[in-house]
XYZ file of C-alpha atoms in Angstrom:
184
model
C 5.563 13.908 3.563
C 4.603 10.305 4.364
C 6.045 9.241 1.008
C 9.448 10.659 2.008
C 9.243 8.944 5.401
C 8.573 5.646 3.606
C 11.636 6.212 1.378
C 14.033 6.548 4.316
C 14.626 2.769 4.615
C 15.612 2.557 0.930
C 17.932 5.551 1.231
C 19.471 4.195 4.426
C 19.958 0.789 2.802
C 21.674 2.424 -0.188
C 24.004 4.511 1.986
C 25.082 1.530 4.118
C 25.416 -0.634 0.989
C 27.699 1.907 -0.687
C 29.724 2.688 2.455
C 30.064 -0.868 3.745
C 28.331 -3.873 2.167
C 24.952 -5.521 1.793
C 25.173 -7.152 5.226
C 25.707 -3.829 7.008
C 22.889 -2.398 4.899
C 20.640 -5.299 5.913
C 21.384 -4.744 9.622
C 20.715 -1.009 9.295
C 17.474 -1.704 7.443
C 16.310 -4.170 10.111
C 17.023 -1.683 12.894
C 15.388 1.230 11.077
C 12.167 -0.561 10.112
C 11.832 -1.794 13.685
C 12.217 1.778 14.956
C 9.793 2.958 12.279
C 7.124 0.500 13.492
C 7.644 1.543 17.107
C 7.562 5.259 16.221
C 4.373 4.962 14.150
C 2.662 2.930 16.848
C 3.424 5.417 19.606
C 2.833 8.483 17.423
C -0.428 7.361 15.760
C -1.626 4.427 17.863
C -1.325 2.157 14.814
C 1.163 1.157 12.145
C 0.453 1.852 8.457
C 0.032 -1.160 6.198
C 3.057 -0.202 4.084
C 5.376 0.025 7.097
C 3.951 -3.193 8.554
C 4.415 -5.120 5.291
C 7.968 -3.804 5.021
C 8.706 -4.845 8.608
C 7.171 -8.313 8.168
C 9.350 -8.915 5.106
C 12.579 -7.226 6.194
C 12.967 -8.980 9.549
C 12.738 -12.626 8.388
C 14.506 -12.089 5.043
C 17.150 -9.958 6.740
C 17.670 -12.566 9.438
C 18.049 -15.349 6.862
C 20.461 -13.174 4.867
C 22.624 -12.533 7.916
C 22.417 -16.084 9.286
C 23.328 -17.755 5.985
C 25.542 -14.856 4.848
C 23.725 -14.984 1.491
C 22.484 -11.717 -0.009
C 19.940 -13.484 -2.253
C 17.278 -13.420 0.468
C 17.316 -9.687 1.193
C 17.322 -9.040 -2.554
C 14.386 -11.417 -3.027
C 12.443 -9.480 -0.387
C 12.200 -6.601 -2.859
C 10.364 -8.803 -5.393
C 8.064 -10.265 -2.785
C 7.209 -6.797 -1.467
C 6.089 -5.628 -4.912
C 4.213 -8.853 -5.604
C 2.353 -8.459 -2.296
C 1.344 -4.940 -3.368
C 0.132 -6.234 -6.753
C -1.858 -9.050 -5.143
C -3.349 -6.685 -2.548
C -4.562 -4.345 -5.296
C -6.133 -7.184 -7.255
C -7.673 -9.085 -4.337
C -9.095 -5.996 -2.654
C -10.632 -4.771 -5.918
C -12.003 -8.000 -7.369
C -12.906 -9.953 -4.239
C -13.729 -7.239 -1.697
C -14.887 -4.532 -4.141
C -12.483 -2.012 -2.582
C -10.239 -0.251 -5.043
C -7.177 0.691 -2.980
C -5.898 3.203 -5.535
C -9.281 4.925 -5.462
C -9.318 4.933 -1.653
C -5.874 6.568 -1.604
C -6.581 9.171 -4.283
C -10.318 9.916 -4.244
C -9.783 13.224 -2.447
C -7.479 14.406 -5.227
C -9.070 12.824 -8.319
C -12.581 12.276 -9.635
C -13.252 9.693 -12.338
C -15.566 6.858 -13.339
C -15.401 3.466 -11.650
C -14.155 1.735 -14.798
C -11.251 4.216 -15.006
C -10.405 3.605 -11.345
C -10.417 -0.139 -12.065
C -8.137 0.320 -15.087
C -5.716 2.471 -13.064
C -5.763 -0.093 -10.246
C -5.036 -2.905 -12.719
C -2.219 -0.881 -14.310
C -0.570 -0.347 -10.906
C -0.919 -4.044 -10.078
C 0.763 -4.900 -13.381
C 3.487 -2.347 -12.735
C 4.224 -3.764 -9.278
C 4.276 -7.331 -10.622
C 6.664 -6.260 -13.402
C 8.999 -4.548 -10.910
C 9.101 -7.775 -8.891
C 10.068 -9.782 -11.975
C 12.576 -7.157 -13.137
C 14.210 -7.435 -9.716
C 14.797 -11.135 -10.380
C 16.486 -10.256 -13.674
C 18.848 -7.930 -11.816
C 19.518 -10.525 -9.111
C 20.407 -13.260 -11.594
C 21.637 -11.495 -14.731
C 22.877 -8.051 -13.631
C 23.835 -8.393 -9.950
C 26.434 -5.609 -10.139
C 23.613 -3.152 -11.004
C 20.981 -4.482 -8.606
C 21.411 -1.701 -6.031
C 20.962 1.000 -8.684
C 17.846 -0.734 -9.979
C 16.450 -0.743 -6.433
C 17.345 2.867 -5.760
C 17.098 5.260 -7.554
C 15.897 3.162 -10.531
C 12.513 1.977 -9.281
C 11.435 5.318 -7.717
C 12.308 7.126 -10.954
C 10.501 4.568 -13.115
C 7.549 4.716 -10.714
C 7.272 8.496 -11.140
C 7.484 8.156 -14.922
C 4.814 5.443 -14.834
C 2.547 7.553 -12.620
C 2.820 10.634 -14.838
C 2.363 8.501 -17.949
C -0.724 6.870 -16.461
C -2.253 10.220 -15.541
C -1.384 11.522 -18.995
C -3.040 8.527 -20.634
C -6.215 8.984 -18.563
C -6.111 12.794 -18.541
C -9.386 13.091 -20.458
C -11.201 10.772 -18.022
C -9.971 12.239 -14.737
C -10.618 15.518 -13.008
C -8.276 16.822 -10.346
C -10.125 18.138 -7.303
C -9.268 21.598 -6.010
C -8.020 21.125 -2.403
C -9.754 24.366 -1.396
C -13.166 22.939 -2.348
C -12.920 20.013 0.075
C -14.885 20.526 3.265
C -13.181 19.246 6.406
C -14.766 16.218 8.092
C -16.373 17.251 11.372
């Protein structure tokens, strides 16, 4: 359910982009991510890292986009967002010995540490590649940029995820949700 909540800004951006233009989409995105931060804070007492990163990138890049009336900056935010994710995966794993992919999925999947590290590295590479692909769309295929952003990247991300799990299927074991004891 959280995944769908995190997709709302992208969907909202797409709708406003298609109905109006990128500047209306940028304004809508800025308003929504601000409301999303406020809602999460009051609902949970904290804001998730993903929503916070999105907010911290959308507000300045959106403001620059609107102030200069240049869509390059809001488009560039997409690359920076994915590069931040890639760097976070690498830094947390190799410098702090915390594999973020493992922390997110250890209740659903069991596997060896070296497999977790390989999966983490694969996701970091994927996120870095998406950031660079975004630049290709900005500079070489600007008329298709919005379709790359949504639904392109979410579809490719699902394909990548299933492909990754297929590749490592012999090394991973999915945990039965019924076997997990609640934390008390």
